[in-house]
mmCIF file of C-alpha atoms in Angstrom:
data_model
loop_
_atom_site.group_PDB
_atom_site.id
_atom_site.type_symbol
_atom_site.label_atom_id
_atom_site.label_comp_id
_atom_site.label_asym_id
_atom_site.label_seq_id
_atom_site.Cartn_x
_atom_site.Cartn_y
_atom_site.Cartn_z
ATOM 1 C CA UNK A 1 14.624 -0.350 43.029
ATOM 2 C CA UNK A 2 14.532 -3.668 41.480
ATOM 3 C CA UNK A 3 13.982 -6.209 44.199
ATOM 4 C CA UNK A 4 15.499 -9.359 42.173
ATOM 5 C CA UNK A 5 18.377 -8.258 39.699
ATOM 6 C CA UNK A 6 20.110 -10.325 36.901
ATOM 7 C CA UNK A 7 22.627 -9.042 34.652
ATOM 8 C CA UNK A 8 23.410 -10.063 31.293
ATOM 9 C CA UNK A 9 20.064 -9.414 30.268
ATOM 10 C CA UNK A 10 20.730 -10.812 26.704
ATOM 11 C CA UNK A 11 23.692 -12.894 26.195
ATOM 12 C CA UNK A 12 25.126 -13.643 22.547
ATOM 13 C CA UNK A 13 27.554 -16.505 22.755
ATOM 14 C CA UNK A 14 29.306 -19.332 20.590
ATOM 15 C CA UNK A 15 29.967 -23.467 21.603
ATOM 16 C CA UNK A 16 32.796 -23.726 24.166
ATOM 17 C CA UNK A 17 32.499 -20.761 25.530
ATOM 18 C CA UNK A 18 32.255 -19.875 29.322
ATOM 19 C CA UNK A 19 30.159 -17.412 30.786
ATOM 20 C CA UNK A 20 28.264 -16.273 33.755
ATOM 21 C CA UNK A 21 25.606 -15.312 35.119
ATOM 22 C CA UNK A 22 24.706 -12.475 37.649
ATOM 23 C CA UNK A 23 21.469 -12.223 40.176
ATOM 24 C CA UNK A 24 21.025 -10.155 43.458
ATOM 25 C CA UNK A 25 17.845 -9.349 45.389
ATOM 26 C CA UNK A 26 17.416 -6.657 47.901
ATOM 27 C CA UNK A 27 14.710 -8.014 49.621
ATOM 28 C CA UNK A 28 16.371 -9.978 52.775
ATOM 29 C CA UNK A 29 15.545 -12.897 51.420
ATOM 30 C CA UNK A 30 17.264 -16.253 52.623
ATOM 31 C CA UNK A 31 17.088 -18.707 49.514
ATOM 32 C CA UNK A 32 17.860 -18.026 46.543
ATOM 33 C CA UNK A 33 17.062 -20.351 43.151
ATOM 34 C CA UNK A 34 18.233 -20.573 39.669
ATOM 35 C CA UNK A 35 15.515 -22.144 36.943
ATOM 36 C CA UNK A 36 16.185 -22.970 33.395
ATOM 37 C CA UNK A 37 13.273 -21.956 30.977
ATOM 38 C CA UNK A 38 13.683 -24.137 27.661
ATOM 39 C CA UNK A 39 12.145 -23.185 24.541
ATOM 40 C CA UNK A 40 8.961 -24.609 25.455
ATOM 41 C CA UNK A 41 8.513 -22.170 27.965
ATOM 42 C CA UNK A 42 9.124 -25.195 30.820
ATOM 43 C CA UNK A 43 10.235 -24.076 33.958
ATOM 44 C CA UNK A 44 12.899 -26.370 35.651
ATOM 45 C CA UNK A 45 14.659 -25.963 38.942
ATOM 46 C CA UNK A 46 18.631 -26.151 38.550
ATOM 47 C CA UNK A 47 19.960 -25.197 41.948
ATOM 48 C CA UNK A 48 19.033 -23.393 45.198
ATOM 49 C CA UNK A 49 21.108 -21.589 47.853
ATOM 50 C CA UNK A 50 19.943 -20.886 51.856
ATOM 51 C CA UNK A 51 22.005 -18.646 53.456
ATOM 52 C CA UNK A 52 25.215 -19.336 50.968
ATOM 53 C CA UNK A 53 24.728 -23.297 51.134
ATOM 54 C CA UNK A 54 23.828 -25.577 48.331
ATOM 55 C CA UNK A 55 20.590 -27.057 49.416
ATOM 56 C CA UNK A 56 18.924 -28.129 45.932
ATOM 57 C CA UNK A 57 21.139 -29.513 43.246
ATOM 58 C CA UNK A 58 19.444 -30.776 40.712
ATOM 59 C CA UNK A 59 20.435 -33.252 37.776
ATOM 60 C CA UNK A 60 22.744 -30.651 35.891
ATOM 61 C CA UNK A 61 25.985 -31.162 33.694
ATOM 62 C CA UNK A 62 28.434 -30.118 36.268
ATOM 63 C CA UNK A 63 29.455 -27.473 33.528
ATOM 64 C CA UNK A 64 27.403 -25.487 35.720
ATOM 65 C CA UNK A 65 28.434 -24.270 38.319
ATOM 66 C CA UNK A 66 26.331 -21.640 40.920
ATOM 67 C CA UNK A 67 28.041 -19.253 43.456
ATOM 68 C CA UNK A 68 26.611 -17.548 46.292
ATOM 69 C CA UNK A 69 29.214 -15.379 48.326
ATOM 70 C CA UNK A 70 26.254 -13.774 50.221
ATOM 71 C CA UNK A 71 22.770 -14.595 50.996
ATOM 72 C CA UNK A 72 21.805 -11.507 48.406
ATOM 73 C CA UNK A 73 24.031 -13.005 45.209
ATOM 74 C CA UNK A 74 23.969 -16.265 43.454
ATOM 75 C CA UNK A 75 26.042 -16.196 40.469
ATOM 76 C CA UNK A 76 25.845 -19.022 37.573
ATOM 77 C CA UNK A 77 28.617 -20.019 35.737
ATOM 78 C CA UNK A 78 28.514 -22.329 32.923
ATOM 79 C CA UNK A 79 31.641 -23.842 31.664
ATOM 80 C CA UNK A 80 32.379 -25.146 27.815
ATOM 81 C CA UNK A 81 28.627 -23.629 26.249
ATOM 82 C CA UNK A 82 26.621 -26.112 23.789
ATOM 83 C CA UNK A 83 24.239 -25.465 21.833
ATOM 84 C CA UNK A 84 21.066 -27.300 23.961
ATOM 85 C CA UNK A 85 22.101 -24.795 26.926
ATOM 86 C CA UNK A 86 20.383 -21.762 24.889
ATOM 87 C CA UNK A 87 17.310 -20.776 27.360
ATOM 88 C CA UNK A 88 16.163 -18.149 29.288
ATOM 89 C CA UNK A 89 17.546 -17.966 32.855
ATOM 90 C CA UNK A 90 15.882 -16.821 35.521
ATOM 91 C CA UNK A 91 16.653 -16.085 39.280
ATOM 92 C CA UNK A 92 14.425 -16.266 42.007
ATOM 93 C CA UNK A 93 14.356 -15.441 46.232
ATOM 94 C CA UNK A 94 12.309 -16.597 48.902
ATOM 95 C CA UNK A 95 11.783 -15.716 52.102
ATOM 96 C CA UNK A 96 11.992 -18.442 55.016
ATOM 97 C CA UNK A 97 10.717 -17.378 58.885
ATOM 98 C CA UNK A 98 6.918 -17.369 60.325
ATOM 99 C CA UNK A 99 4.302 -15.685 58.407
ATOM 100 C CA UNK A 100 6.844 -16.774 54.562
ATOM 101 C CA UNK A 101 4.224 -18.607 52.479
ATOM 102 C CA UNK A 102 6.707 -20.095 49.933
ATOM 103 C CA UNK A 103 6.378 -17.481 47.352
ATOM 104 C CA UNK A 104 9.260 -17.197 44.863
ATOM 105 C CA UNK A 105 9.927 -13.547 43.524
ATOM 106 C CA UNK A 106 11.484 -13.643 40.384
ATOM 107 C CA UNK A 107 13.864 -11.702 38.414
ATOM 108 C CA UNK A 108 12.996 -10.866 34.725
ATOM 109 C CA UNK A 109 15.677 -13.009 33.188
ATOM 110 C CA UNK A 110 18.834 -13.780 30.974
ATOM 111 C CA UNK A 111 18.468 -14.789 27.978
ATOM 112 C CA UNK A 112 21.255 -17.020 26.656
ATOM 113 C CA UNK A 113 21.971 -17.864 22.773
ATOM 114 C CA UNK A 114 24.741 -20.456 22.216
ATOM 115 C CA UNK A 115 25.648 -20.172 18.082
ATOM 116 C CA UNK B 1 5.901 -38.413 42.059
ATOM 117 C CA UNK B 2 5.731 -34.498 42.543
ATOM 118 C CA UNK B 3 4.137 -32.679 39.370
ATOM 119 C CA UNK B 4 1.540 -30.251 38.188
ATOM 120 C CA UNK B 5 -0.313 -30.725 35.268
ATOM 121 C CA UNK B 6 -1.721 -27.766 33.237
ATOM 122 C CA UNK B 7 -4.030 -29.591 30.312
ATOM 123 C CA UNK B 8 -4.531 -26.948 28.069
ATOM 124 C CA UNK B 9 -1.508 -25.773 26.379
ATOM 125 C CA UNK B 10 -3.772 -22.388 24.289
ATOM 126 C CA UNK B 11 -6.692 -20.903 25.187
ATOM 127 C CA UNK B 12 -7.979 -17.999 23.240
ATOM 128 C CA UNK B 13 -11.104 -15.948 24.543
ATOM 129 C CA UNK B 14 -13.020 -13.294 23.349
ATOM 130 C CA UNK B 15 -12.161 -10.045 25.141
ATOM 131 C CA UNK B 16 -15.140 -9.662 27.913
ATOM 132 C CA UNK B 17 -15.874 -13.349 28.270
ATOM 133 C CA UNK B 18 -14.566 -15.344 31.154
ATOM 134 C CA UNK B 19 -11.989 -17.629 31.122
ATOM 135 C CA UNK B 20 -11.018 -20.571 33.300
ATOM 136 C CA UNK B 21 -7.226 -21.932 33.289
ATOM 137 C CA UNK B 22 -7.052 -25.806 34.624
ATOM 138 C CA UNK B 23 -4.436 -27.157 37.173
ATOM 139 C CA UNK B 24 -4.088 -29.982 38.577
ATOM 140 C CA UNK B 25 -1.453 -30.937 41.016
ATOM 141 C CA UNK B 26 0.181 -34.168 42.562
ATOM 142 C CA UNK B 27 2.061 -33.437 46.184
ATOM 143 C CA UNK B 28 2.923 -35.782 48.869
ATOM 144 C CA UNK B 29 2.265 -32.779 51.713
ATOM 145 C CA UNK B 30 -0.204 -30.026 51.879
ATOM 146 C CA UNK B 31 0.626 -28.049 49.025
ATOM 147 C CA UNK B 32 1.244 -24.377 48.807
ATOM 148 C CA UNK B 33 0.191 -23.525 45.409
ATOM 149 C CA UNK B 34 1.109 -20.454 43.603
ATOM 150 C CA UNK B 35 -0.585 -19.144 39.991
ATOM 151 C CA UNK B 36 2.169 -16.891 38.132
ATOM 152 C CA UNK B 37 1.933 -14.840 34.833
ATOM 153 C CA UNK B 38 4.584 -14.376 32.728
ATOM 154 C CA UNK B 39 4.111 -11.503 29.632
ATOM 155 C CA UNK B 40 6.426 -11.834 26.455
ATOM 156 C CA UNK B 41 10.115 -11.587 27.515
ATOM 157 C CA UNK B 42 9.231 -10.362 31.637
ATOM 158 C CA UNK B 43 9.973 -12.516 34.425
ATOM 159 C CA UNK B 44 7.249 -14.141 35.839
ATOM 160 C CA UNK B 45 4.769 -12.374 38.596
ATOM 161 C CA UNK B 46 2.566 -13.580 41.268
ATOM 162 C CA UNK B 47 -1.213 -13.754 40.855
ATOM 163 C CA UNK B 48 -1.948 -15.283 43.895
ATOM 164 C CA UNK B 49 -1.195 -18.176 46.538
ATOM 165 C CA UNK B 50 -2.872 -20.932 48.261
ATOM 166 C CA UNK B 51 -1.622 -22.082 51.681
ATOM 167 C CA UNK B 52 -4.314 -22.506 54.646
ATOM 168 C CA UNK B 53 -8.190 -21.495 55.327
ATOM 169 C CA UNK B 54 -10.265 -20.208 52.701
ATOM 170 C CA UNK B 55 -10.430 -22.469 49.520
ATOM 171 C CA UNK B 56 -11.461 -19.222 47.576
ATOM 172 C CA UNK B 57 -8.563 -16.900 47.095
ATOM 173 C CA UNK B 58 -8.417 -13.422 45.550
ATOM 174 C CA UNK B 59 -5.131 -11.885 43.377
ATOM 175 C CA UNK B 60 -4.383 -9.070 41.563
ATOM 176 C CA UNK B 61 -5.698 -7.707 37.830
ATOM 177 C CA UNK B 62 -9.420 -9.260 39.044
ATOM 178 C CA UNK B 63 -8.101 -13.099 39.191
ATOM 179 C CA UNK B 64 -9.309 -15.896 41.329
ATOM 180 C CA UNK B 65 -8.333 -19.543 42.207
ATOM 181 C CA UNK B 66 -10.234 -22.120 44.012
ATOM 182 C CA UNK B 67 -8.676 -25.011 45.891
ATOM 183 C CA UNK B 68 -10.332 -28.361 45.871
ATOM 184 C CA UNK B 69 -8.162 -31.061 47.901
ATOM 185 C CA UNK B 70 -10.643 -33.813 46.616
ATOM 186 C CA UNK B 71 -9.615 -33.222 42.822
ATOM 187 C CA UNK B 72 -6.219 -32.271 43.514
ATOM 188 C CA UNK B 73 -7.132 -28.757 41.605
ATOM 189 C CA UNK B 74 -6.063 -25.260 41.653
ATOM 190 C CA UNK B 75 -8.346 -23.861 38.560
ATOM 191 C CA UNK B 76 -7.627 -19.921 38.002
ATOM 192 C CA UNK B 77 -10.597 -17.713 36.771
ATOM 193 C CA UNK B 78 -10.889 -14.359 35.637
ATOM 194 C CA UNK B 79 -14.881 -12.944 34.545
ATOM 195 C CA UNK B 80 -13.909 -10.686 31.897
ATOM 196 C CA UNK B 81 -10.644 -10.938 30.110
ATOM 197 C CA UNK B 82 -8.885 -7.326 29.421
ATOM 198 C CA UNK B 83 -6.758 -7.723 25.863
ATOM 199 C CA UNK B 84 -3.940 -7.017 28.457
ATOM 200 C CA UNK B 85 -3.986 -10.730 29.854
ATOM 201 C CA UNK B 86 -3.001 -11.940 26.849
ATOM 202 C CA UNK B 87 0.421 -13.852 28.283
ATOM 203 C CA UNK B 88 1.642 -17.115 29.491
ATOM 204 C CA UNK B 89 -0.203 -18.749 32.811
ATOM 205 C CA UNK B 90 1.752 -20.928 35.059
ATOM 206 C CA UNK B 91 0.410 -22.952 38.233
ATOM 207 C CA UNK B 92 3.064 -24.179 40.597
ATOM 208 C CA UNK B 93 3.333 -26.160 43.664
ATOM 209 C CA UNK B 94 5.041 -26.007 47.011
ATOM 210 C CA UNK B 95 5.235 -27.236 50.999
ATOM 211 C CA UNK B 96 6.661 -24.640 53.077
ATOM 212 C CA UNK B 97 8.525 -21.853 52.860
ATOM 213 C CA UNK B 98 11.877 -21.882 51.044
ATOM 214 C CA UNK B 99 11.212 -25.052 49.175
ATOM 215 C CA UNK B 100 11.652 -24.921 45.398
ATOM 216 C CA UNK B 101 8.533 -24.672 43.528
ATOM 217 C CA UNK B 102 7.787 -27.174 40.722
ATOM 218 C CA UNK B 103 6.261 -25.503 37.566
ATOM 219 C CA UNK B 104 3.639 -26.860 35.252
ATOM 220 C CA UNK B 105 4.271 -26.469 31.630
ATOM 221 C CA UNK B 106 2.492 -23.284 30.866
ATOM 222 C CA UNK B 107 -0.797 -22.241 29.325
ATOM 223 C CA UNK B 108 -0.825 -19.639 26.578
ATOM 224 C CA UNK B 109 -3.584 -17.052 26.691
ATOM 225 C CA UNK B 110 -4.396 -15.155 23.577
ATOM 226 C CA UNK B 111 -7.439 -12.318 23.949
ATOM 227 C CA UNK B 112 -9.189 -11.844 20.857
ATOM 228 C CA UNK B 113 -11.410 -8.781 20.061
#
């Protein structure tokens, strides 16, 4: 059982597109995060959920748009695709309670290419 | 500002030798901080986490970490590199529990023989 899913794995796209993304996690988590991995390899936090709540929003074009209709899903959606927003996606969950050290568990990733 | 520096951007080691992978982190709070691997086109997995008491901590596939608050440094070390550690390193920081982490840029690790 995969603990922290994403679905497309690979996704083949062109400019002006929109498309989503999927994630779940069957681990009971509380937060979940989406993080943008450029072609550099940098990791950089776009948004994170608690419980279905927005509680990290960082400084993205608001043709992005996350979803989270339960604490185990957070969907991305990104609106009107360009060309700079080709970069591997990636989905994380955390745990929050006593004994939760702040480790993220990560999904393996969606690849996006914007022609 | 919060941010974690990793200075080398590629090592390469000879298979056998030991290898050290720099980090250095800047965090208002105590940090939690977190060394991840990531192998060509995975996701990224957990070596091993600092939070609280022993400076020294142990992870998996033989990796260590030591924390030293005085030089702001999480340094990861490994005594013999396996041609199967070949991947990209990352050192992250955190404060508590559900709080995003912040990434540093990556080191690449190439293993030759």
């Amino acid at each position: 059982d995969t603990a922290v899913s994403q679905t497309p794995k690979y996704l083949v796209t062109q400019m002006g597109n929109d498309k989503s993304i999927k994630c779940e996690q069957n681990l009971g988590h509380d937060t979940m995060y989406w993080y943008k991995q450029d072609s550099k390899k940098f990791l950089k936090i776009m948004f994170s959920y608690n419980n279905k709540e927005l509680i990290i929003n960082e400084t993205v074009p608001n043709r992005f748009s996350p979803k989270s209709p339960d604490k185990a899903h957070l969907n991305l959606h990104i609106n009107s695709l360009e060309l700079g927003d080709s970069a591997v996606y990636f989905c994380a969950s955390s745990p929050l309670g006593t004994g939760s050290t702040g480790e993220l568990f990560f999904g393996e990733g969606s690849r996006l290419t914007v022609l | 500002a919060q941010s974690v520096t990793q200075p080398d951007i590629h090592i390469t080691v000879s298979e056998g030798a030991s290898l050290e992978l720099r980090c250095n982190y800047s965090y208002g709070a105590t940090p939690y901080l977190f060394w991840y691997v990531q192998s060509p086109g995975q996701g990224l997995q957990l070596l091993l986490k600092y939070f609280s008491g022993d400076t020294l901590v142990q992870g998996i596939k033989g990796f260590e970490a030591e924390f030293k608050r005085s030089q702001s440094s999480f340094n990861l070390r490994k005594p013999s590199v396996h041609w199967s550690d070949a991947a990209e390193y990352f050192c992250a920081v955190g404060n508590q529990a559900g709080t995003a982490l912040i990434f540093g840029k990556g080191t690449t690790l190439s293993v030759s023989s």
